[in-house]
PDB file of C-alpha atoms in Angstrom:
ATOM      1  CA  GLY D   1       0.000   0.000   0.000  1.00 78.00           C
ATOM      2  CA  PRO D   2       0.973   3.668  -0.010  1.00 85.00           C
ATOM      3  CA  LYS D   3       3.977   4.458   2.166  1.00 91.00           C
ATOM      4  CA  VAL D   4       5.007   7.473   4.153  1.00 96.00           C
ATOM      5  CA  LEU D   5       8.768   7.438   4.685  1.00 96.00           C
ATOM      6  CA  GLN D   6      10.477   9.095   7.619  1.00 97.00           C
ATOM      7  CA  ILE D   7      14.158   9.823   7.834  1.00 91.00           C
ATOM      8  CA  PRO D   8      16.019   9.202  10.071  1.00 92.00           C
ATOM      9  CA  SER D   9      14.405   6.528  12.242  1.00 95.00           C
ATOM     10  CA  HIS D  10      16.322   7.680  15.301  1.00 96.00           C
ATOM     11  CA  GLN D  11      18.099  10.941  16.062  1.00 97.00           C
ATOM     12  CA  ILE D  12      20.030  12.018  19.129  1.00 97.00           C
ATOM     13  CA  ILE D  13      20.654  15.703  19.590  1.00 97.00           C
ATOM     14  CA  ASP D  14      22.103  17.992  22.230  1.00 98.00           C
ATOM     15  CA  MET D  15      19.650  20.218  24.040  1.00 98.00           C
ATOM     16  CA  GLY D  16      19.547  23.670  22.473  1.00 98.00           C
ATOM     17  CA  GLN D  17      20.540  22.471  19.019  1.00 97.00           C
ATOM     18  CA  MET D  18      18.318  22.541  15.976  1.00 97.00           C
ATOM     19  CA  VAL D  19      16.847  19.382  14.496  1.00 97.00           C
ATOM     20  CA  THR D  20      14.942  18.755  11.277  1.00 96.00           C
ATOM     21  CA  LEU D  21      12.784  15.684  10.895  1.00 97.00           C
ATOM     22  CA  ASN D  22      12.089  14.678   7.326  1.00 96.00           C
ATOM     23  CA  CYS D  23       9.027  13.048   5.865  1.00 97.00           C
ATOM     24  CA  ASP D  24       8.374  11.822   2.354  1.00 96.00           C
ATOM     25  CA  PRO D  25       4.569  11.639   2.154  1.00 96.00           C
ATOM     26  CA  VAL D  26       2.526   9.532  -0.266  1.00 94.00           C
ATOM     27  CA  SER D  27       3.139  11.040  -3.680  1.00 91.00           C
ATOM     28  CA  ASN D  28      -0.312  12.363  -4.632  1.00 90.00           C
ATOM     29  CA  HIS D  29      -1.389  13.337  -1.116  1.00 93.00           C
ATOM     30  CA  LEU D  30      -2.254  16.919  -0.345  1.00 92.00           C
ATOM     31  CA  TYR D  31      -2.649  17.027   3.439  1.00 93.00           C
ATOM     32  CA  PHE D  32       0.239  16.463   5.822  1.00 95.00           C
ATOM     33  CA  TYR D  33       0.402  15.986   9.563  1.00 96.00           C
ATOM     34  CA  TRP D  34       2.795  15.603  12.477  1.00 98.00           C
ATOM     35  CA  TYR D  35       1.929  13.714  15.639  1.00 97.00           C
ATOM     36  CA  LYS D  36       4.025  13.329  18.788  1.00 97.00           C
ATOM     37  CA  GLN D  37       4.099  10.282  21.054  1.00 94.00           C
ATOM     38  CA  ILE D  38       5.890  10.320  24.377  1.00 92.00           C
ATOM     39  CA  LEU D  39       6.799   6.837  25.618  1.00 86.00           C
ATOM     40  CA  GLY D  40       3.786   5.141  27.185  1.00 82.00           C
ATOM     41  CA  GLN D  41       1.389   7.891  26.165  1.00 87.00           C
ATOM     42  CA  GLN D  42      -1.034   8.337  23.311  1.00 89.00           C
ATOM     43  CA  MET D  43      -0.121   9.917  19.993  1.00 94.00           C
ATOM     44  CA  GLU D  44      -1.016  13.600  20.033  1.00 95.00           C
ATOM     45  CA  PHE D  45      -1.743  15.879  17.128  1.00 95.00           C
ATOM     46  CA  LEU D  46       0.773  18.643  16.528  1.00 97.00           C
ATOM     47  CA  VAL D  47      -0.070  20.283  13.231  1.00 97.00           C
ATOM     48  CA  ASN D  48      -1.619  19.826   9.812  1.00 94.00           C
ATOM     49  CA  PHE D  49      -0.519  21.454   6.577  1.00 94.00           C
ATOM     50  CA  TYR D  50      -2.169  22.012   3.220  1.00 93.00           C
ATOM     51  CA  ASN D  51      -1.359  24.056   0.166  1.00 90.00           C
ATOM     52  CA  GLY D  52       1.797  25.435   1.701  1.00 89.00           C
ATOM     53  CA  LYS D  53       0.131  26.576   4.897  1.00 93.00           C
ATOM     54  CA  VAL D  54      -0.497  25.423   8.433  1.00 95.00           C
ATOM     55  CA  MET D  55      -4.219  24.772   8.775  1.00 92.00           C
ATOM     56  CA  GLU D  56      -4.408  23.954  12.442  1.00 91.00           C
ATOM     57  CA  LYS D  57      -1.949  23.456  15.283  1.00 94.00           C
ATOM     58  CA  SER D  58      -2.319  22.198  18.816  1.00 94.00           C
ATOM     59  CA  LYS D  59      -0.927  23.766  21.962  1.00 94.00           C
ATOM     60  CA  LEU D  60       1.885  21.190  21.805  1.00 96.00           C
ATOM     61  CA  PHE D  61       3.143  22.951  18.677  1.00 97.00           C
ATOM     62  CA  LYS D  62       5.419  25.385  20.478  1.00 96.00           C
ATOM     63  CA  ASP D  63       6.913  28.538  18.988  1.00 97.00           C
ATOM     64  CA  GLN D  64      10.175  26.621  18.546  1.00 97.00           C
ATOM     65  CA  PHE D  65       8.448  24.311  16.046  1.00 98.00           C
ATOM     66  CA  SER D  66       8.004  25.021  12.355  1.00 97.00           C
ATOM     67  CA  VAL D  67       6.895  23.013   9.344  1.00 97.00           C
ATOM     68  CA  GLU D  68       7.380  23.436   5.638  1.00 95.00           C
ATOM     69  CA  ARG D  69       7.386  21.569   2.394  1.00 93.00           C
ATOM     70  CA  PRO D  70       9.894  23.394   0.184  1.00 83.00           C
ATOM     71  CA  ASP D  71       9.526  22.691  -3.553  1.00 77.00           C
ATOM     72  CA  GLY D  72       6.950  19.967  -2.903  1.00 73.00           C
ATOM     73  CA  SER D  73       9.612  17.603  -1.658  1.00 82.00           C
ATOM     74  CA  TYR D  74      10.056  16.538   1.954  1.00 93.00           C
ATOM     75  CA  PHE D  75       7.593  17.710   4.540  1.00 96.00           C
ATOM     76  CA  THR D  76       9.771  18.799   7.456  1.00 96.00           C
ATOM     77  CA  LEU D  77       9.374  19.490  11.140  1.00 97.00           C
ATOM     78  CA  LYS D  78      12.053  21.758  12.531  1.00 97.00           C
ATOM     79  CA  ILE D  79      12.627  22.297  16.236  1.00 98.00           C
ATOM     80  CA  GLN D  80      14.909  25.190  17.171  1.00 98.00           C
ATOM     81  CA  PRO D  81      16.072  25.155  19.884  1.00 97.00           C
ATOM     82  CA  THR D  82      15.367  21.675  21.193  1.00 98.00           C
ATOM     83  CA  ALA D  83      14.465  21.007  24.837  1.00 97.00           C
ATOM     84  CA  LEU D  84      14.599  17.814  26.883  1.00 97.00           C
ATOM     85  CA  GLU D  85      10.803  17.510  26.806  1.00 96.00           C
ATOM     86  CA  ASP D  86      10.921  17.299  23.010  1.00 98.00           C
ATOM     87  CA  SER D  87      12.199  13.728  23.334  1.00 98.00           C
ATOM     88  CA  ALA D  88       9.488  11.563  21.772  1.00 97.00           C
ATOM     89  CA  VAL D  89       8.579   9.641  18.645  1.00 96.00           C
ATOM     90  CA  TYR D  90       7.342  11.953  15.913  1.00 98.00           C
ATOM     91  CA  PHE D  91       4.983  10.463  13.358  1.00 97.00           C
ATOM     92  CA  CYS D  92       4.406  12.032   9.986  1.00 97.00           C
ATOM     93  CA  ALA D  93       1.161  11.290   8.143  1.00 96.00           C
ATOM     94  CA  SER D  94      -0.528  12.256   4.911  1.00 95.00           C
ATOM     95  CA  SER D  95      -3.912  11.969   3.261  1.00 92.00           C
ATOM     96  CA  LEU D  96      -5.374  12.649  -0.147  1.00 91.00           C
ATOM     97  CA  GLY D  97      -8.131  14.867   1.205  1.00 86.00           C
ATOM     98  CA  ILE D  98     -10.093  15.778   4.263  1.00 80.00           C
ATOM     99  CA  ASN D  99     -12.037  12.778   5.641  1.00 76.00           C
ATOM    100  CA  THR D 100      -9.973  10.291   3.637  1.00 83.00           C
ATOM    101  CA  GLU D 101      -7.670   7.633   5.012  1.00 87.00           C
ATOM    102  CA  VAL D 102      -4.641   8.975   6.836  1.00 91.00           C
ATOM    103  CA  PHE D 103      -1.405   7.047   6.267  1.00 93.00           C
ATOM    104  CA  PHE D 104       1.318   7.137   8.892  1.00 95.00           C
ATOM    105  CA  GLY D 105       5.074   6.721   8.675  1.00 96.00           C
ATOM    106  CA  LYS D 106       7.109   4.529  11.031  1.00 96.00           C
ATOM    107  CA  GLY D 107       8.111   7.488  13.144  1.00 96.00           C
ATOM    108  CA  THR D 108      11.376   9.190  14.073  1.00 97.00           C
ATOM    109  CA  ARG D 109      12.528   8.668  17.639  1.00 97.00           C
ATOM    110  CA  LEU D 110      14.064  11.935  18.804  1.00 98.00           C
ATOM    111  CA  THR D 111      16.251  11.861  21.898  1.00 98.00           C
ATOM    112  CA  VAL D 112      17.354  15.215  23.288  1.00 98.00           C
ATOM    113  CA  VAL D 113      20.262  14.914  25.741  1.00 97.00           C
TER     114      VAL D 113
ATOM    115  CA  GLN M   1      -8.592  15.226  30.653  1.00 65.00           C
ATOM    116  CA  GLN M   2      -8.193  12.348  28.275  1.00 76.00           C
ATOM    117  CA  GLN M   3     -10.627  12.643  25.394  1.00 92.00           C
ATOM    118  CA  VAL M   4     -10.382   9.027  24.227  1.00 96.00           C
ATOM    119  CA  ARG M   5      -9.955   6.164  26.689  1.00 97.00           C
ATOM    120  CA  GLN M   6      -9.124   2.570  25.894  1.00 98.00           C
ATOM    121  CA  SER M   7      -9.386  -0.565  27.966  1.00 97.00           C
ATOM    122  CA  PRO M   8      -7.875  -2.869  28.797  1.00 98.00           C
ATOM    123  CA  GLN M   9      -4.320  -1.628  28.540  1.00 96.00           C
ATOM    124  CA  SER M  10      -3.231  -5.155  27.725  1.00 97.00           C
ATOM    125  CA  LEU M  11      -5.183  -8.239  26.672  1.00 98.00           C
ATOM    126  CA  THR M  12      -4.161 -11.847  26.124  1.00 98.00           C
ATOM    127  CA  VAL M  13      -6.493 -14.315  24.427  1.00 97.00           C
ATOM    128  CA  TRP M  14      -6.085 -17.800  23.004  1.00 97.00           C
ATOM    129  CA  GLU M  15      -5.876 -18.367  19.265  1.00 97.00           C
ATOM    130  CA  GLY M  16      -9.364 -18.780  17.803  1.00 97.00           C
ATOM    131  CA  GLU M  17     -11.080 -16.743  20.518  1.00 97.00           C
ATOM    132  CA  THR M  18     -12.738 -13.380  20.011  1.00 98.00           C
ATOM    133  CA  ALA M  19     -10.751 -10.469  21.390  1.00 98.00           C
ATOM    134  CA  ILE M  20     -12.779  -7.458  22.551  1.00 98.00           C
ATOM    135  CA  LEU M  21     -11.140  -4.062  22.827  1.00 98.00           C
ATOM    136  CA  ASN M  22     -13.018  -1.141  24.352  1.00 98.00           C
ATOM    137  CA  CYS M  23     -12.983   2.578  23.714  1.00 98.00           C
ATOM    138  CA  SER M  24     -14.932   5.519  25.124  1.00 98.00           C
ATOM    139  CA  TYR M  25     -14.836   9.220  24.316  1.00 97.00           C
ATOM    140  CA  GLU M  26     -15.787  12.549  25.838  1.00 95.00           C
ATOM    141  CA  ASN M  27     -16.537  14.905  22.975  1.00 93.00           C
ATOM    142  CA  SER M  28     -20.049  14.497  21.556  1.00 93.00           C
ATOM    143  CA  ALA M  29     -18.920  16.285  18.400  1.00 91.00           C
ATOM    144  CA  PHE M  30     -16.747  13.315  17.396  1.00 93.00           C
ATOM    145  CA  ASP M  31     -18.368  11.507  14.502  1.00 92.00           C
ATOM    146  CA  TYR M  32     -15.588   9.452  12.946  1.00 92.00           C
ATOM    147  CA  PHE M  33     -13.838   6.624  14.768  1.00 94.00           C
ATOM    148  CA  PRO M  34     -10.956   4.771  13.118  1.00 94.00           C
ATOM    149  CA  TRP M  35      -9.068   1.912  14.700  1.00 97.00           C
ATOM    150  CA  TYR M  36      -5.368   1.654  13.938  1.00 96.00           C
ATOM    151  CA  GLN M  37      -3.197  -1.443  14.219  1.00 96.00           C
ATOM    152  CA  GLN M  38       0.480  -1.019  14.992  1.00 93.00           C
ATOM    153  CA  PHE M  39       3.206  -3.656  14.939  1.00 93.00           C
ATOM    154  CA  PRO M  40       6.530  -3.030  16.705  1.00 89.00           C
ATOM    155  CA  GLY M  41       8.791  -0.793  14.625  1.00 86.00           C
ATOM    156  CA  GLU M  42       5.995   0.162  12.250  1.00 88.00           C
ATOM    157  CA  GLY M  43       3.677   3.122  11.994  1.00 90.00           C
ATOM    158  CA  PRO M  44      -0.021   2.753  12.802  1.00 94.00           C
ATOM    159  CA  ALA M  45      -2.118   1.454   9.907  1.00 93.00           C
ATOM    160  CA  LEU M  46      -5.850   1.966   9.490  1.00 93.00           C
ATOM    161  CA  LEU M  47      -7.693  -1.251  10.250  1.00 96.00           C
ATOM    162  CA  ILE M  48     -11.381  -0.332  10.188  1.00 96.00           C
ATOM    163  CA  ALA M  49     -13.422   2.794  10.839  1.00 94.00           C
ATOM    164  CA  ILE M  50     -17.008   3.753  11.628  1.00 94.00           C
ATOM    165  CA  ARG M  51     -19.034   6.956  11.405  1.00 93.00           C
ATOM    166  CA  SER M  52     -21.505   7.882  14.105  1.00 93.00           C
ATOM    167  CA  VAL M  53     -24.516   7.371  11.825  1.00 94.00           C
ATOM    168  CA  SER M  54     -23.872   3.603  12.037  1.00 94.00           C
ATOM    169  CA  ASP M  55     -23.921   1.289  14.994  1.00 96.00           C
ATOM    170  CA  LYS M  56     -21.968  -1.549  13.455  1.00 97.00           C
ATOM    171  CA  LYS M  57     -19.251  -1.977  10.868  1.00 97.00           C
ATOM    172  CA  GLU M  58     -17.760  -5.266   9.730  1.00 97.00           C
ATOM    173  CA  ASP M  59     -14.695  -5.955   7.648  1.00 96.00           C
ATOM    174  CA  GLY M  60     -13.430  -9.500   7.473  1.00 94.00           C
ATOM    175  CA  GLY M  61     -12.960 -10.755  11.011  1.00 95.00           C
ATOM    176  CA  PHE M  62     -13.053  -7.222  12.498  1.00 97.00           C
ATOM    177  CA  THR M  63     -16.277  -5.650  13.776  1.00 98.00           C
ATOM    178  CA  ILE M  64     -16.884  -2.305  15.428  1.00 98.00           C
ATOM    179  CA  PHE M  65     -19.928  -1.948  17.686  1.00 98.00           C
ATOM    180  CA  PHE M  66     -20.800   1.699  18.333  1.00 98.00           C
ATOM    181  CA  ASN M  67     -23.093   3.159  20.993  1.00 97.00           C
ATOM    182  CA  LYS M  68     -23.619   6.864  20.442  1.00 96.00           C
ATOM    183  CA  ARG M  69     -25.764   7.395  23.514  1.00 96.00           C
ATOM    184  CA  GLU M  70     -23.176   5.847  25.808  1.00 97.00           C
ATOM    185  CA  LYS M  71     -20.262   7.357  23.870  1.00 97.00           C
ATOM    186  CA  ASN M  72     -18.427   4.090  23.589  1.00 97.00           C
ATOM    187  CA  LEU M  73     -17.402   1.572  20.995  1.00 98.00           C
ATOM    188  CA  SER M  74     -15.661  -1.748  20.853  1.00 98.00           C
ATOM    189  CA  LEU M  75     -13.552  -3.627  18.361  1.00 98.00           C
ATOM    190  CA  HIS M  76     -14.177  -7.360  18.117  1.00 98.00           C
ATOM    191  CA  ILE M  77     -11.545  -9.531  16.513  1.00 98.00           C
ATOM    192  CA  LYS M  78     -13.124 -12.860  15.653  1.00 97.00           C
ATOM    193  CA  ASP M  79     -11.117 -16.086  15.361  1.00 97.00           C
ATOM    194  CA  SER M  80      -7.982 -14.246  16.478  1.00 97.00           C
ATOM    195  CA  GLN M  81      -4.600 -15.431  15.162  1.00 97.00           C
ATOM    196  CA  PRO M  82      -1.067 -14.933  16.489  1.00 96.00           C
ATOM    197  CA  GLY M  83      -0.501 -12.538  13.574  1.00 96.00           C
ATOM    198  CA  ASP M  84      -3.141 -10.246  15.076  1.00 97.00           C
ATOM    199  CA  SER M  85      -0.848  -9.613  18.038  1.00 98.00           C
ATOM    200  CA  ALA M  86      -0.247  -5.860  17.930  1.00 97.00           C
ATOM    201  CA  THR M  87      -1.175  -2.614  19.631  1.00 96.00           C
ATOM    202  CA  TYR M  88      -4.594  -1.290  18.675  1.00 97.00           C
ATOM    203  CA  PHE M  89      -5.391   2.400  18.880  1.00 97.00           C
ATOM    204  CA  CYS M  90      -8.870   3.834  18.939  1.00 97.00           C
ATOM    205  CA  ALA M  91      -9.062   7.343  17.522  1.00 96.00           C
ATOM    206  CA  ALA M  92     -11.757   9.960  17.037  1.00 95.00           C
ATOM    207  CA  ALA M  93     -12.296  12.996  14.855  1.00 91.00           C
ATOM    208  CA  TYR M  94     -15.140  15.313  13.902  1.00 86.00           C
ATOM    209  CA  THR M  95     -16.313  16.473  10.507  1.00 77.00           C
ATOM    210  CA  GLY M  96     -14.584  19.701   9.692  1.00 66.00           C
ATOM    211  CA  GLY M  97     -11.812  18.819  12.118  1.00 61.00           C
ATOM    212  CA  ALA M  98      -9.270  18.728   9.304  1.00 56.00           C
ATOM    213  CA  ASP M  99      -8.560  15.122  10.184  1.00 71.00           C
ATOM    214  CA  ARG M 100      -7.172  16.062  13.562  1.00 88.00           C
ATOM    215  CA  LEU M 101      -7.259  12.616  15.123  1.00 92.00           C
ATOM    216  CA  THR M 102      -7.476  12.219  18.889  1.00 94.00           C
ATOM    217  CA  PHE M 103      -5.953   8.922  19.946  1.00 95.00           C
ATOM    218  CA  GLY M 104      -6.356   6.665  22.935  1.00 96.00           C
ATOM    219  CA  LYS M 105      -3.328   5.143  24.648  1.00 95.00           C
ATOM    220  CA  GLY M 106      -3.788   1.822  22.925  1.00 96.00           C
ATOM    221  CA  THR M 107      -4.459  -1.800  23.876  1.00 97.00           C
ATOM    222  CA  GLN M 108      -1.631  -4.263  23.523  1.00 97.00           C
ATOM    223  CA  LEU M 109      -3.159  -7.509  22.267  1.00 98.00           C
ATOM    224  CA  ILE M 110      -1.358 -10.825  22.542  1.00 98.00           C
ATOM    225  CA  ILE M 111      -2.775 -13.911  20.882  1.00 97.00           C
ATOM    226  CA  GLN M 112      -1.464 -17.118  22.452  1.00 96.00           C
ATOM    227  CA  PRO M 113      -1.192 -20.078  20.096  1.00 93.00           C
TER     228      PRO M 113
END
């Protein structure tokens, strides 16, 4: 079936540094999402993105977070600067439209030390 | 306050039995309820979903029973197989919610051969 690819699968970064998480969504999809999952907790919505713009963001989407999809390539989540509480698994997802199936990637485990 | 609750946290059943996974929600505006299946090291994958206009949805050996008045639903896995061993997430969204999914914490299902 359609695949959402996330690179890298695991990243370790020093607190205060910048990190960019990359996502290659399903090729004809138009809506893109990031979710965050802290170990042992549920996945929580961060942000969704359509037509080059953020449509909606949750209160977990701090000012240090930003998303973009330059030149229609990777959909990225940038955190600058990182904090210890940013350690989590970040899942990228995409869908063809609103109210259509959402496909998830395998996640990137971010460890901030 | 957790918007979507799942129980039990962990469930073990024998091969061939029916596994029953429960989910309840708080927000009456939710009208779309997908269940996701996740294997270790993989991203969550849509298994089956129901809209609030229905009270039952079947797909192969998977059935969702939905009770709008009680704000709960359950996933029944009939004739369970060891390959069904995974974590199952109940999620909820509302029309016009830009596919902002609210997830439960998941039920870890183990099927004993």
